[in-house]
One Martini backbone bead per residue (centre of mass of N, CA, C, O) as a GRO file, in nm:
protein
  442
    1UNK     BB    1  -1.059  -1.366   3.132
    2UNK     BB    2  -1.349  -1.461   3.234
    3UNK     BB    3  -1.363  -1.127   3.419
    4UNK     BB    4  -1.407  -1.053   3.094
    5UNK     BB    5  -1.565  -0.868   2.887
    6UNK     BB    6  -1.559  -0.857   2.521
    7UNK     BB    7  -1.618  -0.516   2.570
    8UNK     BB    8  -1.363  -0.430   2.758
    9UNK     BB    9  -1.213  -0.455   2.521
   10UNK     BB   10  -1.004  -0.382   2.280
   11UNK     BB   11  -0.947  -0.277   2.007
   12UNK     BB   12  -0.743  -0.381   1.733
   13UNK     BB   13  -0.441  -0.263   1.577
   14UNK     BB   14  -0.273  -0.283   1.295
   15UNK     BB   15  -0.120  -0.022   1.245
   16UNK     BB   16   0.019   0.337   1.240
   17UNK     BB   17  -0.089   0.464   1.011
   18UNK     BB   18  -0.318   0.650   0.858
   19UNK     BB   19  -0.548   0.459   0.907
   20UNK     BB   20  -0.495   0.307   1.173
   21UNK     BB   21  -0.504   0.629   1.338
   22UNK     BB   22  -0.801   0.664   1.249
   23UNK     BB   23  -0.917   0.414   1.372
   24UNK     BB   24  -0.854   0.539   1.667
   25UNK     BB   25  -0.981   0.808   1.624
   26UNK     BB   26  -1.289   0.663   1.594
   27UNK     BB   27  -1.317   0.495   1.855
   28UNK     BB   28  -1.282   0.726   2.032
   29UNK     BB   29  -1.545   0.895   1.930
   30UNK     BB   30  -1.707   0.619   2.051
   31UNK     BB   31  -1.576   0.511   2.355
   32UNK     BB   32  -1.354   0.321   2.230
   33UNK     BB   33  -1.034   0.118   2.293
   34UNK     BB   34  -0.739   0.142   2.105
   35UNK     BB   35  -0.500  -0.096   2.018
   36UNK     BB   36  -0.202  -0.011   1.878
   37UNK     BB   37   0.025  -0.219   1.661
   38UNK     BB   38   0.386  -0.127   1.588
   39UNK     BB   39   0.678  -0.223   1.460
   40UNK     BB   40   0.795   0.034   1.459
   41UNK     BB   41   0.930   0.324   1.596
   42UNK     BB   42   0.726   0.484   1.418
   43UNK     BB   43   0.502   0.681   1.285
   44UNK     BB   44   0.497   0.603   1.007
   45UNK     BB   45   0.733   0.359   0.908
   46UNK     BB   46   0.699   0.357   0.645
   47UNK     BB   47   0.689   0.599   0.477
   48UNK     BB   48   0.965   0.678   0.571
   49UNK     BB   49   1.064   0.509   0.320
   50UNK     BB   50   0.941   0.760   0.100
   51UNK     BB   51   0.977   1.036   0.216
   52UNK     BB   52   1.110   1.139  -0.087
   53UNK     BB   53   0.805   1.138  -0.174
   54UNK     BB   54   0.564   1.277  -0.338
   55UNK     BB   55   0.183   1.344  -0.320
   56UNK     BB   56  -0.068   1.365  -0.539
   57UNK     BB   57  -0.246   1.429  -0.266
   58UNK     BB   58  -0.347   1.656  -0.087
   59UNK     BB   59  -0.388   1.796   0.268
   60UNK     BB   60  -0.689   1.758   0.176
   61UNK     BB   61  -0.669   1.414   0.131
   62UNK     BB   62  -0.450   1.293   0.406
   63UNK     BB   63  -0.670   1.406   0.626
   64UNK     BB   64  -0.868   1.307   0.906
   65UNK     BB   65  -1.147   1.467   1.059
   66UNK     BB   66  -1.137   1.340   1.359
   67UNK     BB   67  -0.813   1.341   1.352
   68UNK     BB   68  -0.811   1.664   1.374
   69UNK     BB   69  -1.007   1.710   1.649
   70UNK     BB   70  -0.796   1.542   1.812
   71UNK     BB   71  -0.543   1.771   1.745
   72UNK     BB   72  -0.693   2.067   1.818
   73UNK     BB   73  -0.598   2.105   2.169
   74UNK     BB   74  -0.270   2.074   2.075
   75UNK     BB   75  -0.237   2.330   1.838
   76UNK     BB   76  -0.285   2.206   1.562
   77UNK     BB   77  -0.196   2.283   1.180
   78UNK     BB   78  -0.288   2.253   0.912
   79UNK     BB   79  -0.202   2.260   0.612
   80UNK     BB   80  -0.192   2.359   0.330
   81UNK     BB   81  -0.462   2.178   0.145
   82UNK     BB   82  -0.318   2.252  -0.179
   83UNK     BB   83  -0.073   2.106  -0.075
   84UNK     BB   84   0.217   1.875  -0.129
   85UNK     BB   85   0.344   1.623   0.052
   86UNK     BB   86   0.555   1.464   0.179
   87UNK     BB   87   0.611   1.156   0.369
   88UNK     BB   88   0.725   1.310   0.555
   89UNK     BB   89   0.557   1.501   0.630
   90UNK     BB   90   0.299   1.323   0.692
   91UNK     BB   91   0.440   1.192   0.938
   92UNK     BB   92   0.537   1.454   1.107
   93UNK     BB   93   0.292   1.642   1.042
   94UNK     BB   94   0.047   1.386   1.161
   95UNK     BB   95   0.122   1.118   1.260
   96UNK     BB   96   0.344   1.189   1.502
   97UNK     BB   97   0.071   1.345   1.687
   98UNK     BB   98  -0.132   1.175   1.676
   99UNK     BB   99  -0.009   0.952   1.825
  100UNK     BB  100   0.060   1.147   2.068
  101UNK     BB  101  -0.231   1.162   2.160
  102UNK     BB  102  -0.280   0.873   2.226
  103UNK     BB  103  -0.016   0.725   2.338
  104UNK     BB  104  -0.088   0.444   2.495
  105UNK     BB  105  -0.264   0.300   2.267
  106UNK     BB  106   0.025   0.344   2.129
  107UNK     BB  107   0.294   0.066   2.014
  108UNK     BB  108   0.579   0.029   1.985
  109UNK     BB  109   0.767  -0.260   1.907
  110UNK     BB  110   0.525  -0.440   1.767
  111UNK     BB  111   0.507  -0.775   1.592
  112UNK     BB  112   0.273  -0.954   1.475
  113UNK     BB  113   0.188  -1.329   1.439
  114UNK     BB  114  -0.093  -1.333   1.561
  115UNK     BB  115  -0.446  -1.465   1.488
  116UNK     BB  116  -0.724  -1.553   1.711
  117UNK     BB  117  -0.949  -1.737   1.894
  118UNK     BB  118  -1.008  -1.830   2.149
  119UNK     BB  119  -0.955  -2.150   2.189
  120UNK     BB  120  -0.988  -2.140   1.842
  121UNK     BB  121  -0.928  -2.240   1.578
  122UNK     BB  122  -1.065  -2.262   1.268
  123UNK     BB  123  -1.210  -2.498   1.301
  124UNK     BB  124  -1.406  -2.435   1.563
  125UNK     BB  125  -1.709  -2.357   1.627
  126UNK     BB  126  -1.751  -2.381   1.932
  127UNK     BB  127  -1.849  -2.069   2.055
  128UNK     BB  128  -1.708  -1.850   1.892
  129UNK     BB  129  -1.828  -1.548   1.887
  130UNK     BB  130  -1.768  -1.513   2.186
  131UNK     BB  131  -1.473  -1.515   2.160
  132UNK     BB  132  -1.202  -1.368   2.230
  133UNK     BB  133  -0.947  -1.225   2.063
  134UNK     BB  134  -0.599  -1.360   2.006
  135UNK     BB  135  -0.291  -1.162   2.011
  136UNK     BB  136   0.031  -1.207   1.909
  137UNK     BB  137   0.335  -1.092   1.985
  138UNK     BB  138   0.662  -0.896   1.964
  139UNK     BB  139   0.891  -0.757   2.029
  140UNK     BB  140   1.230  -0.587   2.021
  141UNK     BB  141   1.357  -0.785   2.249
  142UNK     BB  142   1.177  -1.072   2.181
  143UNK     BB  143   0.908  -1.045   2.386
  144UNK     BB  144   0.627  -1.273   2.419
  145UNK     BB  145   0.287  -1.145   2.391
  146UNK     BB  146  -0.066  -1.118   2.453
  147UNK     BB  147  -0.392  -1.021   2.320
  148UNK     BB  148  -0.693  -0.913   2.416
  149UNK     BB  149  -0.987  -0.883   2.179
  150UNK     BB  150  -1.307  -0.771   2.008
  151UNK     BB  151  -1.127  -0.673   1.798
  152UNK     BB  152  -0.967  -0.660   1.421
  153UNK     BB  153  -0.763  -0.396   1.292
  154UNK     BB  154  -0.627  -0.396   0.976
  155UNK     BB  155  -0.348  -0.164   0.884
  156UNK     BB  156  -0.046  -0.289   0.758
  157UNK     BB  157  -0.037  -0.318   0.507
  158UNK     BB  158   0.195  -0.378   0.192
  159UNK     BB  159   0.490  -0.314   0.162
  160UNK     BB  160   0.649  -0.538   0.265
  161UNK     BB  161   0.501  -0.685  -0.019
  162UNK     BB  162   0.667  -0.681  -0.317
  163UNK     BB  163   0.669  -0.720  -0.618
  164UNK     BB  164   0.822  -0.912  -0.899
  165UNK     BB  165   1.029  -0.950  -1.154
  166UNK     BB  166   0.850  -1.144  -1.227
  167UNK     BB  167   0.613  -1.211  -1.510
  168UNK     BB  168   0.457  -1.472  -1.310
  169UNK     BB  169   0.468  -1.367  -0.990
  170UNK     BB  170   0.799  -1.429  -0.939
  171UNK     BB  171   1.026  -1.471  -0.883
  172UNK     BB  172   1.310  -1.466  -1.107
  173UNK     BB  173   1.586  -1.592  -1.212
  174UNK     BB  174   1.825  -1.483  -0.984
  175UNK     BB  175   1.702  -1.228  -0.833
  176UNK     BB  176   1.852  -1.304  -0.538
  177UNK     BB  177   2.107  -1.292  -0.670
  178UNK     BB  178   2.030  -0.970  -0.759
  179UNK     BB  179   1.995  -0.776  -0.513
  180UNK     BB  180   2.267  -0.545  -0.490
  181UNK     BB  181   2.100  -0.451  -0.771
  182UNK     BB  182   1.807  -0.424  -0.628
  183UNK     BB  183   1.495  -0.212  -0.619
  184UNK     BB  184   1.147  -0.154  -0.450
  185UNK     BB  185   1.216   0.158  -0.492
  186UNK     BB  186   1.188   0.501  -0.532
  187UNK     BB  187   1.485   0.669  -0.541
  188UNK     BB  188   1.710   0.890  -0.344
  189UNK     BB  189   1.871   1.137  -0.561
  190UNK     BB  190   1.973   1.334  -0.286
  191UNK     BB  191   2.138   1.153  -0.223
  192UNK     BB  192   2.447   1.091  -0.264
  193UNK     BB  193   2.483   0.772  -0.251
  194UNK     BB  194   2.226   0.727  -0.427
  195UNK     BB  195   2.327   0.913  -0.668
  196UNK     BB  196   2.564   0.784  -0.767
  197UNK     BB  197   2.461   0.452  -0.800
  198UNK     BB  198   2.320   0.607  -1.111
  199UNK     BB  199   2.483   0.769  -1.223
  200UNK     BB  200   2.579   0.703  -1.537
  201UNK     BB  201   2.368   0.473  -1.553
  202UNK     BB  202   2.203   0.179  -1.610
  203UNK     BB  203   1.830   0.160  -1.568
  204UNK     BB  204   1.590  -0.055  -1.476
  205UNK     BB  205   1.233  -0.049  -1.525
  206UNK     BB  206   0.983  -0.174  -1.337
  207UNK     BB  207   0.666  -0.061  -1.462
  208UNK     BB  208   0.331   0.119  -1.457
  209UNK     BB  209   0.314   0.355  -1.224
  210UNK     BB  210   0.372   0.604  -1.059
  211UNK     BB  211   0.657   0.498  -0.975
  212UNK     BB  212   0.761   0.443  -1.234
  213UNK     BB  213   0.744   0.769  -1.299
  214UNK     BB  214   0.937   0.857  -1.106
  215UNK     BB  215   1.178   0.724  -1.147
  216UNK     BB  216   1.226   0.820  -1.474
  217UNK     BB  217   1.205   1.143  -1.394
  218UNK     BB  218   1.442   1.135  -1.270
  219UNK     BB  219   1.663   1.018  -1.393
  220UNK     BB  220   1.607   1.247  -1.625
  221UNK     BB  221   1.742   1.440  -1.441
  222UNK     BB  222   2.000   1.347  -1.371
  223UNK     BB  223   2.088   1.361  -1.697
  224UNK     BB  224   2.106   1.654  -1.706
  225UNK     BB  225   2.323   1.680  -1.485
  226UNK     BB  226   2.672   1.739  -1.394
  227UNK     BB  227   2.647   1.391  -1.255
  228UNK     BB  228   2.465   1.246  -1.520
  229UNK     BB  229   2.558   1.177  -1.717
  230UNK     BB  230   2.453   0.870  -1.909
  231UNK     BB  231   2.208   0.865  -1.791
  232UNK     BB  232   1.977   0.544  -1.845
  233UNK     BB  233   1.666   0.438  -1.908
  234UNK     BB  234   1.469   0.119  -1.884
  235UNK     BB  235   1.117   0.058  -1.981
  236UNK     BB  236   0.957  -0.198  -1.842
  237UNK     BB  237   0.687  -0.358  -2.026
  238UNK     BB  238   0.439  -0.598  -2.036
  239UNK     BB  239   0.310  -0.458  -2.275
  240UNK     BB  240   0.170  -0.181  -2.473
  241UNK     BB  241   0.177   0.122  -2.595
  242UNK     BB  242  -0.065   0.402  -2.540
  243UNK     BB  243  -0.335   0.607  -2.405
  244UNK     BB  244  -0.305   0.468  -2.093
  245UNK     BB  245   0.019   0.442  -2.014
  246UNK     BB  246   0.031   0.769  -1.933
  247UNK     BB  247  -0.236   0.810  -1.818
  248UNK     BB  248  -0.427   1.098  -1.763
  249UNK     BB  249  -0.293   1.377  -1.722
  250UNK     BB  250  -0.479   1.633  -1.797
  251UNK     BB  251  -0.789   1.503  -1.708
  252UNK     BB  252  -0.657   1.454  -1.396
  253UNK     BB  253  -0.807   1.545  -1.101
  254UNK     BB  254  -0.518   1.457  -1.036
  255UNK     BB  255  -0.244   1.661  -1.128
  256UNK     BB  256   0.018   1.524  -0.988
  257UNK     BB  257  -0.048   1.267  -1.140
  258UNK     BB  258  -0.077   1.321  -1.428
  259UNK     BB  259   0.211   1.455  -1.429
  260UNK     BB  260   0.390   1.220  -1.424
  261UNK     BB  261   0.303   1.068  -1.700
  262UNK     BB  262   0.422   1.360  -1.850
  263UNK     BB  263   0.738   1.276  -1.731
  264UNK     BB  264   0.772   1.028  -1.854
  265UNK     BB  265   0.727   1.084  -2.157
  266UNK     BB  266   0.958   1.276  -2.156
  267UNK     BB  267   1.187   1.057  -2.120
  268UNK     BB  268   1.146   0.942  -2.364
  269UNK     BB  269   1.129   1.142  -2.601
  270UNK     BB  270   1.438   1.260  -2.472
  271UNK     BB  271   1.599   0.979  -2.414
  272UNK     BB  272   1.648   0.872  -2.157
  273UNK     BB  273   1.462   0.660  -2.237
  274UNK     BB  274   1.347   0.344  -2.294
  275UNK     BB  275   1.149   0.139  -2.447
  276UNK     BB  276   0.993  -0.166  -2.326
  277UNK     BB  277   0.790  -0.424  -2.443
  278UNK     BB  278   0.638  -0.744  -2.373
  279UNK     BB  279   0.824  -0.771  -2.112
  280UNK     BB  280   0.860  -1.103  -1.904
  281UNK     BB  281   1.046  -1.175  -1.700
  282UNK     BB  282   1.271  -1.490  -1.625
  283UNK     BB  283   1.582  -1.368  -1.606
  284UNK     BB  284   1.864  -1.286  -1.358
  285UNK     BB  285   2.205  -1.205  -1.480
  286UNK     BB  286   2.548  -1.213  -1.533
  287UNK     BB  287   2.811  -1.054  -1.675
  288UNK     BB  288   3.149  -1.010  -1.655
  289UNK     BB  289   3.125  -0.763  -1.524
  290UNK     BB  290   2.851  -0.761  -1.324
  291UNK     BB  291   2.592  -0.701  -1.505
  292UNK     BB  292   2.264  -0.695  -1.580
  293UNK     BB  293   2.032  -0.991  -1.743
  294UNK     BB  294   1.767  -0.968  -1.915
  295UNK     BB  295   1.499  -1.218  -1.956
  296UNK     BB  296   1.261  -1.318  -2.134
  297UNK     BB  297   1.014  -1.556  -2.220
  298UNK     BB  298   1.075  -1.497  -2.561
  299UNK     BB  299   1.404  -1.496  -2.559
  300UNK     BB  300   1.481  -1.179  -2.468
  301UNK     BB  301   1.817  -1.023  -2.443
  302UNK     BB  302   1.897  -0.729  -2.277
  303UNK     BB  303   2.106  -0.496  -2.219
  304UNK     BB  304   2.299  -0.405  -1.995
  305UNK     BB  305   2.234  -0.349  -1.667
  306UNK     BB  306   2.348  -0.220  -1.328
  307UNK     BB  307   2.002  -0.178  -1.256
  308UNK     BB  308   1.723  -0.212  -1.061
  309UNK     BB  309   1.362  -0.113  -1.064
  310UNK     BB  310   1.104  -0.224  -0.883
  311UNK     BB  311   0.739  -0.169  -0.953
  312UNK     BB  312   0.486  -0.419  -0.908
  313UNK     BB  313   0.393  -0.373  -0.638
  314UNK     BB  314   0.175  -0.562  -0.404
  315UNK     BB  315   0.122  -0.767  -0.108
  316UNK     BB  316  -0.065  -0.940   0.118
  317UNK     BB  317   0.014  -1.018   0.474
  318UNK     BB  318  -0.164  -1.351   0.528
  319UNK     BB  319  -0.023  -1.485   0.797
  320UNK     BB  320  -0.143  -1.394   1.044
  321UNK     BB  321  -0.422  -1.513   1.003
  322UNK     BB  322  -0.426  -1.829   0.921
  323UNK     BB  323  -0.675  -1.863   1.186
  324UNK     BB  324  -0.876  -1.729   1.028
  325UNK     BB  325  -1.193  -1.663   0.872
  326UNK     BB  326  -1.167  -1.574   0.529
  327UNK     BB  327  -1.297  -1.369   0.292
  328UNK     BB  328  -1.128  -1.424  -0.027
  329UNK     BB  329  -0.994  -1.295  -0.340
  330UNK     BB  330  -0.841  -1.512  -0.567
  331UNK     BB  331  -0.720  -1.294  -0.707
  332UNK     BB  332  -0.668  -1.047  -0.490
  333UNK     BB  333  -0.703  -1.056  -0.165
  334UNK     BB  334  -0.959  -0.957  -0.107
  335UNK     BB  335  -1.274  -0.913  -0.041
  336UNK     BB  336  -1.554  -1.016  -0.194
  337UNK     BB  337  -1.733  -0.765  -0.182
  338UNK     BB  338  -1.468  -0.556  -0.298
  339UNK     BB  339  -1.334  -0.685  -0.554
  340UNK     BB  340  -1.555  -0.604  -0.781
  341UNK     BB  341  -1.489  -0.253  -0.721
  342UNK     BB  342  -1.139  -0.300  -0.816
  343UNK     BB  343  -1.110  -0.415  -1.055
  344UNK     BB  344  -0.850  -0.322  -1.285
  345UNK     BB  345  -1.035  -0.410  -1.530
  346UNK     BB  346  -1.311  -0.226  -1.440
  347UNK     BB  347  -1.160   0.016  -1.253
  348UNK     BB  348  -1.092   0.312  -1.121
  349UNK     BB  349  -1.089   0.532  -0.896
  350UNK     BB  350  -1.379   0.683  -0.982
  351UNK     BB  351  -1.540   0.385  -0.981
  352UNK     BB  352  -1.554   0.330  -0.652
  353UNK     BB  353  -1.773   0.285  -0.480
  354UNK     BB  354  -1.890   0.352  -0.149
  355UNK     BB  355  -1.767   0.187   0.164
  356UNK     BB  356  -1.788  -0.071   0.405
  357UNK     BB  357  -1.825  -0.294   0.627
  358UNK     BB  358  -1.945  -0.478   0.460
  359UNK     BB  359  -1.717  -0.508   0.215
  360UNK     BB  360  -1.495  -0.604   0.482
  361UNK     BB  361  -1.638  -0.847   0.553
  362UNK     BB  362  -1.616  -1.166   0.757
  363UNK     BB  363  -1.700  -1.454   0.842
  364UNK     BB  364  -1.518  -1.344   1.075
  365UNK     BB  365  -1.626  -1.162   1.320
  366UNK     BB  366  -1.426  -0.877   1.371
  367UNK     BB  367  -1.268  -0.872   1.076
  368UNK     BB  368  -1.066  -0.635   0.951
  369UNK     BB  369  -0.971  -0.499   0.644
  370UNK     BB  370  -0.780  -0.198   0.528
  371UNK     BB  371  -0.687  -0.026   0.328
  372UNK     BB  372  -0.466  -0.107   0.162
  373UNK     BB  373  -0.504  -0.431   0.190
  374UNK     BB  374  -0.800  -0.455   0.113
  375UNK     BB  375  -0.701  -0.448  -0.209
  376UNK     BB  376  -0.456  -0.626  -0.212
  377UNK     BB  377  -0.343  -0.627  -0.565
  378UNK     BB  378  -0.462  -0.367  -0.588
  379UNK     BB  379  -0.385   0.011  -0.714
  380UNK     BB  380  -0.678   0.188  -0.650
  381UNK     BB  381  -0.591   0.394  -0.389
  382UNK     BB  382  -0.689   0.585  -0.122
  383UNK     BB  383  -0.667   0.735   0.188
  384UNK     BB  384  -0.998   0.835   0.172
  385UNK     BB  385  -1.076   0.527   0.171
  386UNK     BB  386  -0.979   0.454   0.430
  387UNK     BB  387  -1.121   0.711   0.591
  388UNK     BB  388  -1.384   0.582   0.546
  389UNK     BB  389  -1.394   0.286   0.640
  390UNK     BB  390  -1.328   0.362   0.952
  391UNK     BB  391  -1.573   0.462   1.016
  392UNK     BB  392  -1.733   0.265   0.985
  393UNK     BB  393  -1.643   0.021   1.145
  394UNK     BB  394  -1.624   0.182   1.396
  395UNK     BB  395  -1.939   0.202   1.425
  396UNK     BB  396  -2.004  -0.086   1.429
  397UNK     BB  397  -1.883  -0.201   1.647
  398UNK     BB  398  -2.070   0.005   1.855
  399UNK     BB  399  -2.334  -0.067   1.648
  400UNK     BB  400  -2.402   0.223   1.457
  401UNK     BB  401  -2.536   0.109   1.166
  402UNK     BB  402  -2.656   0.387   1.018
  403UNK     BB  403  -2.332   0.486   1.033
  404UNK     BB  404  -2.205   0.261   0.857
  405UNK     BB  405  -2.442   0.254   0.605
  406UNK     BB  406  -2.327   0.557   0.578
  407UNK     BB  407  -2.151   0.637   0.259
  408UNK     BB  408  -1.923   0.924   0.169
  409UNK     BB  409  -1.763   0.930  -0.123
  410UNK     BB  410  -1.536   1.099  -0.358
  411UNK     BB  411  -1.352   1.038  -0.655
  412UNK     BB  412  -1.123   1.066  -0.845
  413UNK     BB  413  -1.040   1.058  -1.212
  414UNK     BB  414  -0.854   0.808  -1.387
  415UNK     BB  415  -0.627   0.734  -1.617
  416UNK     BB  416  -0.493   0.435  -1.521
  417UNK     BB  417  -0.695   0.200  -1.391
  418UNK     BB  418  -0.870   0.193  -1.613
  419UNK     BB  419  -0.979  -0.075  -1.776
  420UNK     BB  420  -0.954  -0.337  -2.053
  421UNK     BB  421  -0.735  -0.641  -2.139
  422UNK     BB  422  -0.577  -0.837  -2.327
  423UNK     BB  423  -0.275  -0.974  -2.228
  424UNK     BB  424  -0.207  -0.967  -2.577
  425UNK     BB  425  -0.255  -0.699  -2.657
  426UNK     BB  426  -0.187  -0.482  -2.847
  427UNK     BB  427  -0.194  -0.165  -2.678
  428UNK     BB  428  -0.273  -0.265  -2.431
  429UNK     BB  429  -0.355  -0.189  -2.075
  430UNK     BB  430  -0.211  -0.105  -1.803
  431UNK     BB  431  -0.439  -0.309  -1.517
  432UNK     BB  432  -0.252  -0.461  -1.389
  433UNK     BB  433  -0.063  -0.488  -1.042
  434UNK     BB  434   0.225  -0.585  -1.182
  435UNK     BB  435   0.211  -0.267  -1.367
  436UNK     BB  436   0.121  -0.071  -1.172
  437UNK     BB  437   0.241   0.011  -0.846
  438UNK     BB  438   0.013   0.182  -0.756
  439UNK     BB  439  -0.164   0.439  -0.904
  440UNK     BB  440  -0.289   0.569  -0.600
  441UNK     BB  441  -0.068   0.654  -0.479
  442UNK     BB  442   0.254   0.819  -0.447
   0.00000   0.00000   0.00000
């Protein structure tokens, strides 16, 4: 290491999604080396696994500028802007060319377990910003390898650490033990095999953000369906409905947003679903036949139901960071500067005003958290502010802090994540991220 300068060193990205992806094609543009390790097998392996939920935000709104020109000279063609691609669309037609574009940039089956400053953990002051990271990681076959890197942009998502059915914050009891019936993403009723598992079942949905209205409308599709009978939703609210239970509606700038939410209404209205109120799941057990029952903290014990499925949105693994110095908001677990700016208790997705790199630093320089990640357990997310971040800071490690200091983007407005409410009071809005589910999500 020593006869290399930590300017000649790579910046590393981890995670190979939207953001991720972005973050290398903004370095690439401005003549830095990104070397992204992806943990998947490919390009968007996240993503993949949500396939088939379409996304409320159209082609014009989920692909960056910067990675448009790196994949235009071999003739990639931008899908039509104003239509909406699925999960697997996104992956395929956007996301695994930009890969197969940047190369051997990009390593897949690749999982970071740690990163830290050579030769210096947290504690050590002595000479640390001169010090280049070094980033520990395991491949697919297991063999553990060391990677020094100039800086490290995280973007590696929060999907894999979604939160738990128990209204503390903590599993259920019984939770874990009632796995082989709880799912945690919202299910693929087109699969043969995933349509039976729900068909003419009773089906508990906790949660209150889009995925929670997705999973919602589907089970009632299905109950209409000629394979469908008795197919039946519990939507478990941990607070009370009101005015804002049901997003935005028509009035949401994202109009495939605001219909998930009066897709839900409907659900309800026409009988497919049962509204459960004020319930904070605190027990997960199994009646004689071997169906799950919920009881709340309030010790309310509900009609067993065959299925549960858990959306109660997600949580960033700053396990492998434990060796950084994070500054960290104690409630979100976002960046200190940005956590104000996102709290769900005072804003919407379109009341976040545009930040970057400044808002995105921690006391360790050269460290950024960005896309999901960077909002902590906030749910008021949107890929199009993933990739104003990375052009940010991309510029910063540059130098270029004039265009990195430059921000500009205009977000749609929603009634999900806005307003405050006490915690306890009664048709207050469901604006926790425990409640939301990632309310900006797809």
């Amino acid at each position: 290491m020593n006869h290399v300068t930590t300017t000649e060193l790579p910046v590393v990205v981890v995670g190979a999604g939207p953001v991720g992806l972005a973050a290398a094609a903004h370095l690439t543009e401005r003549g830095l080396t990104p070397l992204v390790l992806e943990a998947g097998a490919s390009a968007g392996a996240a993503v993949r696994e949500w396939a088939h939920v379409r996304l409320f935000s159209t082609w014009g709104e989920v692909t960056d500028p910067t990675a448009e020109k790196l994949l235009a000279p071999t003739g990639w063609t931008k899908p039509d802007a104003n239509t909406y691609p699925s999960g697997g669309d996104w992956a395929e037609r956007y996301l695994q060319p930009l890969a197969d574009v940047l190369g051997e940039r990009v390593r897949f089956g690749v999982t970071v377990t740690g990163v830290s400053r050579t030769g210096r953990d947290r504690v050590v002051d002595a000479d640390r910003e001169t010090q280049p990271f070094v980033v520990h990681v395991t491949t697919a076959e297991g063999r553990e390898e060391r990677v020094f890197a100039r800086a490290v942009i995280d973007a590696s998502g929060t999907w894999a650490t979604p939160g738990p059915a128990g209204g503390s914050g903590l599993p259920a009891l019984g939770e874990k033990a009632a796995s082989d019936r709880i799912t945690y993403c919202v299910p693929d009723l087109k699969d043969p095999a995933v349509r039976a598992r729900y068909a003419g079942k009773r089906t508990a949905v906790i949660g209150s953000g889009a995925s929670a209205f997705t999973a919602l409308a589907s089970l009632a599709d299905l109950a209409t369906s000629d394979d469908g009978a008795s197919t039946k939703g519990v939507w478990i609210l941990r607070r009370g409905i009101s005015g804002a239970t049901f997003g935005g509606g028509e009035a949401d700038q994202l109009p495939a947003r605001g219909a998930l939410g009066l897709a839900a209404k409907a659900a309800v209205d026409d009988g497919h679903a049962e509204a459960v109120t004020g319930f904070r799941t605190e027990e997960i057990g199994r009646d004689t036949d071997g169906r799950l029952t919920l009881v709340g903290e309030d010790g309310r014990r509900l009609t067993a139901v065959d299925e549960v499925i858990v959306l109660t949105g997600f949580r960033p693994d700053l396990s492998f960071l434990d060796e950084l110095r994070l500054g960290l908001d104690e409630r979100l677990q976002a960046p200190v500067e940005l956590a104000p700016l996102i709290d769900p208790n005072q804003h919407s997705c379109g009341t976040v005003y545009p930040h970057g790199h400044r808002e995105l630093s921690h006391p360790e320089a050269g460290v950024y958290l960005v896309g999901m990640k960077s909002y902590g357990r906030a749910p008021t997310f949107l890929a199009m502010t993933g990739y104003e971040q990375v052009r940010s800071v991309a510029a910063a490690i540059a130098g270029d802090l004039d265009s990195a200091d430059r921000v500009e983007l205009t977000l749609p407005e929603t009634g999900v994540c806005g307003g405050a409410g006490l915690f306890d009071t009664p048709g207050a809005p469901a604006t926790q991220q425990e409640d939301a589910g990632g309310c900006c999500g797809s």
